[in-house]
CSV table of C-alpha atoms in Angstrom, one decimal:
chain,number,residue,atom,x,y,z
A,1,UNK,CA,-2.7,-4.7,-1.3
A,2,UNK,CA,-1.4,-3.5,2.2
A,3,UNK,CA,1.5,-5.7,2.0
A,4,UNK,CA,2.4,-4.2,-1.2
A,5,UNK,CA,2.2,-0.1,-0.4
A,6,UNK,CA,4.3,-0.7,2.8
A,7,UNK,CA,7.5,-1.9,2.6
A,8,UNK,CA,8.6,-0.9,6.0
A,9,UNK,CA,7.2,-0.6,9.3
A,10,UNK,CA,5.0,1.9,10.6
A,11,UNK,CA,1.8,4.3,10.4
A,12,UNK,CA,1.6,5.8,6.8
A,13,UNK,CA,-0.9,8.0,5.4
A,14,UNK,CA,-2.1,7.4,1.6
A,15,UNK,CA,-2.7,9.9,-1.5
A,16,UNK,CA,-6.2,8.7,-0.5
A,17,UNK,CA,-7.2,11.7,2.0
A,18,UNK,CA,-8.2,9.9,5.5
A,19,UNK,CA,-6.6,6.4,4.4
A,20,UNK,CA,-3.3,5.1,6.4
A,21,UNK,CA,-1.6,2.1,5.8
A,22,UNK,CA,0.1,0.4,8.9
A,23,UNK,CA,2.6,-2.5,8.8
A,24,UNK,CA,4.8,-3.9,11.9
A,25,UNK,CA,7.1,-7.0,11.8
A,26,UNK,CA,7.0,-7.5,15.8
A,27,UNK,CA,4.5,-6.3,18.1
A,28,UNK,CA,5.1,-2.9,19.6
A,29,UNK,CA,5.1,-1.2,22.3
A,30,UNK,CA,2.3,0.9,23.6
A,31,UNK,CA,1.8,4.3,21.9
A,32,UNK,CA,-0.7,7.2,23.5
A,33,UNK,CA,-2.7,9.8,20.9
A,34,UNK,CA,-5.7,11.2,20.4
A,35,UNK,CA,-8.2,9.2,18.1
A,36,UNK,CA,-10.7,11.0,16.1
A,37,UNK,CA,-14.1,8.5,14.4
A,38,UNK,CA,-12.0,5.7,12.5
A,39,UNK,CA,-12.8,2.6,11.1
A,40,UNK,CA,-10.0,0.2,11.8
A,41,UNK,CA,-9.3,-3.1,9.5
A,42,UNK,CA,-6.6,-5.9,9.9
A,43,UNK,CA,-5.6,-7.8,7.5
A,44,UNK,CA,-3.2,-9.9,8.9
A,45,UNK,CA,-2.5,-10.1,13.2
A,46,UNK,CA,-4.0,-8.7,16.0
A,47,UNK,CA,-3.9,-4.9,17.6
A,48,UNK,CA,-5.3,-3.8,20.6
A,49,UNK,CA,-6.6,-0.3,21.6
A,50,UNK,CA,-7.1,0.6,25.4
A,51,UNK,CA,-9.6,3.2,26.5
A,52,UNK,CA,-8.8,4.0,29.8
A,53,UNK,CA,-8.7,0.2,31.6
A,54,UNK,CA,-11.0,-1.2,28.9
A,55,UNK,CA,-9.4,-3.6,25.8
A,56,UNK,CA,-10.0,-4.2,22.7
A,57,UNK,CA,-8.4,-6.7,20.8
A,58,UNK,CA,-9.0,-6.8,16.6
A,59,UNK,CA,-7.9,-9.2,14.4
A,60,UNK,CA,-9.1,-10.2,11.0
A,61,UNK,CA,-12.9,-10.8,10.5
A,62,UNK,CA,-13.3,-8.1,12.9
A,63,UNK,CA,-13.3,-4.1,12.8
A,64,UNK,CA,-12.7,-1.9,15.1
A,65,UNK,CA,-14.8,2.0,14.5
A,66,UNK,CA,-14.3,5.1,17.4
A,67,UNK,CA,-17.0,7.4,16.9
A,68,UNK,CA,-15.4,10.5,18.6
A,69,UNK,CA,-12.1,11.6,19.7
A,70,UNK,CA,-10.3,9.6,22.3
A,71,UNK,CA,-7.7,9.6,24.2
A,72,UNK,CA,-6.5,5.9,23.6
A,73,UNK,CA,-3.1,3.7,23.5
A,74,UNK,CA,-2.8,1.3,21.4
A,75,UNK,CA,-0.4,-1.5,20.2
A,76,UNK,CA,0.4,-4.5,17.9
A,77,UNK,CA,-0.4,-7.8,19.6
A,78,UNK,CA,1.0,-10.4,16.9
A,79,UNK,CA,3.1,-9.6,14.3
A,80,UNK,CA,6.5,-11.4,13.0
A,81,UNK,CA,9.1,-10.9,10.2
A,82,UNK,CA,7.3,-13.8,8.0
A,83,UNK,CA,3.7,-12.8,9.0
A,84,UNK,CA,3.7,-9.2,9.6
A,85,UNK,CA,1.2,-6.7,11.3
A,86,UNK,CA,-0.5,-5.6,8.0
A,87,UNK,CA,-3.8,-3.0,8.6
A,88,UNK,CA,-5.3,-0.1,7.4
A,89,UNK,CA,-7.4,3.0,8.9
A,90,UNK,CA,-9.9,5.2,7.5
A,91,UNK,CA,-10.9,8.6,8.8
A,92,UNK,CA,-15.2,8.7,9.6
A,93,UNK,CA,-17.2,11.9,8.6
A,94,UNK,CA,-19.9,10.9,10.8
A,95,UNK,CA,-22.0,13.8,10.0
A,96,UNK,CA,-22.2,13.1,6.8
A,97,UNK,CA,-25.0,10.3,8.4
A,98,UNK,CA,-28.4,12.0,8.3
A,99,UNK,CA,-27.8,12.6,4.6
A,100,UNK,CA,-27.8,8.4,4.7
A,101,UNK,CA,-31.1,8.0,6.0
A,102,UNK,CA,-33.5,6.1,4.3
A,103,UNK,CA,-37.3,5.1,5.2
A,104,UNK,CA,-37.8,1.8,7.2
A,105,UNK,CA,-36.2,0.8,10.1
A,106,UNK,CA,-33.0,-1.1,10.5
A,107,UNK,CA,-32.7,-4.0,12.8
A,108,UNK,CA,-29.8,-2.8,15.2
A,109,UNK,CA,-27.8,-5.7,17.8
A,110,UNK,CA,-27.6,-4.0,21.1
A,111,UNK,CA,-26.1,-0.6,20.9
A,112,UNK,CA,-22.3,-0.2,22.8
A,113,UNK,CA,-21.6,1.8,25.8
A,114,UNK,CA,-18.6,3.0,24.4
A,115,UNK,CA,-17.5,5.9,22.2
A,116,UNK,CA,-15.6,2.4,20.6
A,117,UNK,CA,-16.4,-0.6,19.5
A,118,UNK,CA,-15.4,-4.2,17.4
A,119,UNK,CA,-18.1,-5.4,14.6
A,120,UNK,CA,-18.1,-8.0,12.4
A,121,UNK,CA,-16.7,-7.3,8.9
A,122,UNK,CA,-19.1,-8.2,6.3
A,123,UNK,CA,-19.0,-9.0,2.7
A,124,UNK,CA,-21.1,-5.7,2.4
A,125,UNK,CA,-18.5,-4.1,4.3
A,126,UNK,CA,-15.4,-5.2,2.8
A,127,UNK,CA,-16.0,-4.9,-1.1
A,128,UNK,CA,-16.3,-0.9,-0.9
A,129,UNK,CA,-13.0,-1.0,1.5
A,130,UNK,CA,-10.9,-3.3,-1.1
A,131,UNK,CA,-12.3,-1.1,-3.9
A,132,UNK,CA,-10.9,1.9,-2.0
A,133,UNK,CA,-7.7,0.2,-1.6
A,134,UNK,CA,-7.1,-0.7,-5.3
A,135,UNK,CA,-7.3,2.9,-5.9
A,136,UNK,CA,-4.0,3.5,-4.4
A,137,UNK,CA,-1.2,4.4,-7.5
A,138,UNK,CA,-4.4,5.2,-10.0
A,139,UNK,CA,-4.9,9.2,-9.0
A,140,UNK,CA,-6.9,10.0,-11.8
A,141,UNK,CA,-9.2,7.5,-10.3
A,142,UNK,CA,-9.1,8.3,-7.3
A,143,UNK,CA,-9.9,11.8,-7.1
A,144,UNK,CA,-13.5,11.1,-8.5
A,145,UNK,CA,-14.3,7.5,-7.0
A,146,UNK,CA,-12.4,7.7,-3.5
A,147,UNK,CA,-14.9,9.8,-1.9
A,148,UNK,CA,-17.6,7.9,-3.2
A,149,UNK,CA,-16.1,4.9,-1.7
A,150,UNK,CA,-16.0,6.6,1.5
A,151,UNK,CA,-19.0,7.7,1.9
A,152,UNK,CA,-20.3,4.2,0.8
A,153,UNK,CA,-17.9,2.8,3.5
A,154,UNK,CA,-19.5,4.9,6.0
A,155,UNK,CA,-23.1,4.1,4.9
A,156,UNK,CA,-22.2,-0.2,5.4
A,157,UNK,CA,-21.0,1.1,9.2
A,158,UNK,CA,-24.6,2.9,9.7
A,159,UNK,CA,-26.1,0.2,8.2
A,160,UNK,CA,-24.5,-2.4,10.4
A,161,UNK,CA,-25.0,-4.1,13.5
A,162,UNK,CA,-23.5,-1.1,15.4
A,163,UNK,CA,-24.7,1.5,13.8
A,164,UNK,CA,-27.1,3.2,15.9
A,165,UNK,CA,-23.8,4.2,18.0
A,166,UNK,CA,-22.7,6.5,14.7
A,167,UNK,CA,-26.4,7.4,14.4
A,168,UNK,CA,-26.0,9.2,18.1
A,169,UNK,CA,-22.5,10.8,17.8
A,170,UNK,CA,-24.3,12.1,14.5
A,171,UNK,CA,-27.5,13.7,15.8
A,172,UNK,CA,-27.8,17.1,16.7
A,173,UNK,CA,-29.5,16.7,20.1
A,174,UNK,CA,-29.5,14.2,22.7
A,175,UNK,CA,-27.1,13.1,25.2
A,176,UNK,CA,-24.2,11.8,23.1
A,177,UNK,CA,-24.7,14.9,20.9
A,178,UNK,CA,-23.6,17.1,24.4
A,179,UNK,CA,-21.0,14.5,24.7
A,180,UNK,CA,-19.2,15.5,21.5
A,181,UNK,CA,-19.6,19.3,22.6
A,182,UNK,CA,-18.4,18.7,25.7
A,183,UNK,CA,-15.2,16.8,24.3
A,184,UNK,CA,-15.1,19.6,21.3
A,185,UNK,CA,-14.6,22.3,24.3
A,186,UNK,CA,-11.9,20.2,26.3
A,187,UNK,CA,-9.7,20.2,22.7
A,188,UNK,CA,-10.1,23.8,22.4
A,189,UNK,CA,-9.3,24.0,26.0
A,190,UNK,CA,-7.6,22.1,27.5
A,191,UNK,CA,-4.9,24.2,28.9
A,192,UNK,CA,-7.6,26.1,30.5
A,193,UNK,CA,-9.3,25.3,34.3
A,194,UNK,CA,-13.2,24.5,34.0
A,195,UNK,CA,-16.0,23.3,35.8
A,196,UNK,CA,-18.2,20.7,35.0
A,197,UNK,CA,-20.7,22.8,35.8
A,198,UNK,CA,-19.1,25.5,32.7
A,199,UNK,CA,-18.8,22.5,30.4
A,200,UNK,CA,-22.6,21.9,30.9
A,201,UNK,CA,-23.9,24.7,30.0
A,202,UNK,CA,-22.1,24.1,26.9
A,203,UNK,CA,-23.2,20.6,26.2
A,204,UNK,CA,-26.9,22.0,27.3
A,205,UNK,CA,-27.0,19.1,29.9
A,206,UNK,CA,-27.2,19.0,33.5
A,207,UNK,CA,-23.9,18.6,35.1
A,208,UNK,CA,-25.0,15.2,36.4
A,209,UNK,CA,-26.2,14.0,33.5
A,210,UNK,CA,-23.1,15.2,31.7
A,211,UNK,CA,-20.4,13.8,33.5
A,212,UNK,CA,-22.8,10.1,33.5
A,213,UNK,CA,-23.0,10.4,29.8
A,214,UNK,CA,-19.7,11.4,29.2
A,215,UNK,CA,-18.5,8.7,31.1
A,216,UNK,CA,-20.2,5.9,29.6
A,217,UNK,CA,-19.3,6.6,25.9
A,218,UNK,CA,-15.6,7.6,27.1
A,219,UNK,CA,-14.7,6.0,30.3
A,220,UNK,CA,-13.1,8.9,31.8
A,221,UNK,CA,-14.4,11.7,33.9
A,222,UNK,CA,-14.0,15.0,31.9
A,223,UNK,CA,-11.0,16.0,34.5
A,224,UNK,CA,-9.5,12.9,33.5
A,225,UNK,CA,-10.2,13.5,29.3
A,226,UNK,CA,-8.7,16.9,29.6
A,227,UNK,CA,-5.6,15.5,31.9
A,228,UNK,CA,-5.1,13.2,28.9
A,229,UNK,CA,-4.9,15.8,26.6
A,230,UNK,CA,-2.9,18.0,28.2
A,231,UNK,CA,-0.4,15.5,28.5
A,232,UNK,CA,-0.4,14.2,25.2
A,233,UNK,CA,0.1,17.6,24.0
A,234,UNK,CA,3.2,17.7,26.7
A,235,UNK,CA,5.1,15.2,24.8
A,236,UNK,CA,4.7,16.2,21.6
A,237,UNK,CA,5.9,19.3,22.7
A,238,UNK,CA,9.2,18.2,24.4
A,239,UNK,CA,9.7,15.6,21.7
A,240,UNK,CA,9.0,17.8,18.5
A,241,UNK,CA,9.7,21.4,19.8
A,242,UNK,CA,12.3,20.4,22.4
A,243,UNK,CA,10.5,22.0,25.4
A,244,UNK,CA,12.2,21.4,28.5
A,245,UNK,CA,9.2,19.8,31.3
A,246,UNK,CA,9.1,22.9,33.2
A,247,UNK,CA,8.0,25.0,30.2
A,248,UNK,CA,5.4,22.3,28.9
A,249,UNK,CA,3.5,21.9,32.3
A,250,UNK,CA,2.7,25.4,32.6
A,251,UNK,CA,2.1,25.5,28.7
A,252,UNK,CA,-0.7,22.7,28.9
A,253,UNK,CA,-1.8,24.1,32.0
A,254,UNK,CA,-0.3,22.9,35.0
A,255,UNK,CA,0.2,25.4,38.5
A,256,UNK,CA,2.7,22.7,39.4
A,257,UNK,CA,5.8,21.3,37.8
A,258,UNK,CA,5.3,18.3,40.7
A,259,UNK,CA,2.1,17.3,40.1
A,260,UNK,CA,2.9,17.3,36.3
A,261,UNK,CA,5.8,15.1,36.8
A,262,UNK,CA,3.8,12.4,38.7
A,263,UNK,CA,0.8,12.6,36.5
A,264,UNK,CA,3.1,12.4,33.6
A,265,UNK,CA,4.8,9.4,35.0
A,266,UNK,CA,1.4,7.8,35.9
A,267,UNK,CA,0.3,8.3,31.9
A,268,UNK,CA,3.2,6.8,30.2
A,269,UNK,CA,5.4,5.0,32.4
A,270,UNK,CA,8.6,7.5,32.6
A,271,UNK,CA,9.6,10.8,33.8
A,272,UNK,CA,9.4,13.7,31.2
A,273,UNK,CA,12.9,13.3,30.7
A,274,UNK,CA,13.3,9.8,30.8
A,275,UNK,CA,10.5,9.0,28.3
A,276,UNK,CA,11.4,11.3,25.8
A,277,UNK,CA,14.9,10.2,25.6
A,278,UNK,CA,13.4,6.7,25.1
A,279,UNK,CA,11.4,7.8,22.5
A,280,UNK,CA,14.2,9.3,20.6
């Protein structure tokens, strides 16, 4: 079915809100972004997603689900002309968890460190994502059954064998719940200086027990989440607005178009310049 709605290469979204289709015919090279709660399925080869100096490599039989935005790179691992890189993505609402709550408890494996992690695909797991994907060309259908499927999508994820991780990004209070404050502030902004101190008070944590947390489930400090960001949004602005890098670094935030340079290079490989001229 993914084979079939991609007939070139690339990241494509879907009439189904939330769904993209991907398809590569030789592995790639690595790509930066910001990844908000997705659940990740390959059909046929093998991707990998870095968070910070931690991989994970999916193929199929395995899933791969972020439960909060991160900054991550990611690329195709094994793909070819006759076997192509063929996967598909699908946008997570995790608050729509409490409302999936039932009585009794649910026998969890040990729950990840990390903000991302790989789980088994299951039969459970797999009918309501292949009944999601059949929708695709039937939008009469699709308008009433799509987010049903979603939701029950999301409700096989909580019920799974990591699904106590979605349960925490999806509870009001606790430590991962200041987590995804603190990240929510650093999006809004990240052009701005802070303190972790500042950040804490908006999380309501201690600023030790913040930056510990935060850490843990994104392996970056929050200087280093918001340096991400900043530079992300750099590129896209020299590659979609044509900023020049002297405009961008004090537009994301940087005193210093030096330090914005080196950081820049440090990130992805190439000096301002020289990597957006690749990249075009």
């Amino acid at each position: 079915m993914i084979e079939a709605n991609t007939r070139i290469d690339g990241t494509f979204p879907t009439p189904i809100p939330g769904l993209h289709l991907t398809r590569y015919s030789s592995r790639t090279q690595t790509g930066h972004g910001v990844q908000c709660p997705t659940l990740a399925i390959v059909a046929q080869g093998s991707k990998q997603i870095m968070l910070g100096d931690e991989a994970f490599t999916y193929a199929p039989g395995h899933c791969l689900v972020v439960s909060l935005d991160l900054p991550v790179s990611a690329r195709v691992t094994a793909a070819s002309k006759a076997k192509p890189f063929l996967g598909m993505s699908l946008d997570l609402d995790v608050k729509q968890i409490p409302s999936l709550r039932s009585s009794g408890k649910i026998q969890r494996a040990t729950k990840p460190d990390r903000g991302v992690f790989l789980s088994r695909v299951t039969p459970e797991l797999l009918d309501p994502v292949l009944r999601l994907l059949r929708l695709l060309g039937k939008p009469e259908d699709s308008a009433v059954l799509a987010p049903l499927l979603q939701r029950e999508i999301l409700y096989r994820l909580w019920r799974g064998e990591q699904g106590e991780q979605l349960e925490r990004m999806a509870q009001s209070d606790g430590n991962a719940s200041g987590v995804v404050k603190a990240v929510v502030w650093l999006k809004e902004n990240f052009d701005k200086p802070f303190s972790i101190k500042l950040i804490a008070q908006e999380a309501n944590m201690s600023p030790s027990g913040l930056h510990h947390h935060f850490k843990t489930l994104t392996n970056r400090t929050p200087l280093q989440y918001q340096k991400h960001l900043r530079l992300q949004e750099a590129r896209r602005l020299m590659l979609t607005d044509a900023m020049d890098a002297s405009a961008v670094a004090y537009h994301v935030g940087y005193a210093s178009r030096s330090q914005f340079t080196r950081e820049y290079g440090r990130l992805f490989g190439a000096s301002p310049l020289r990597d957006v001229e690749q990249a075009r």
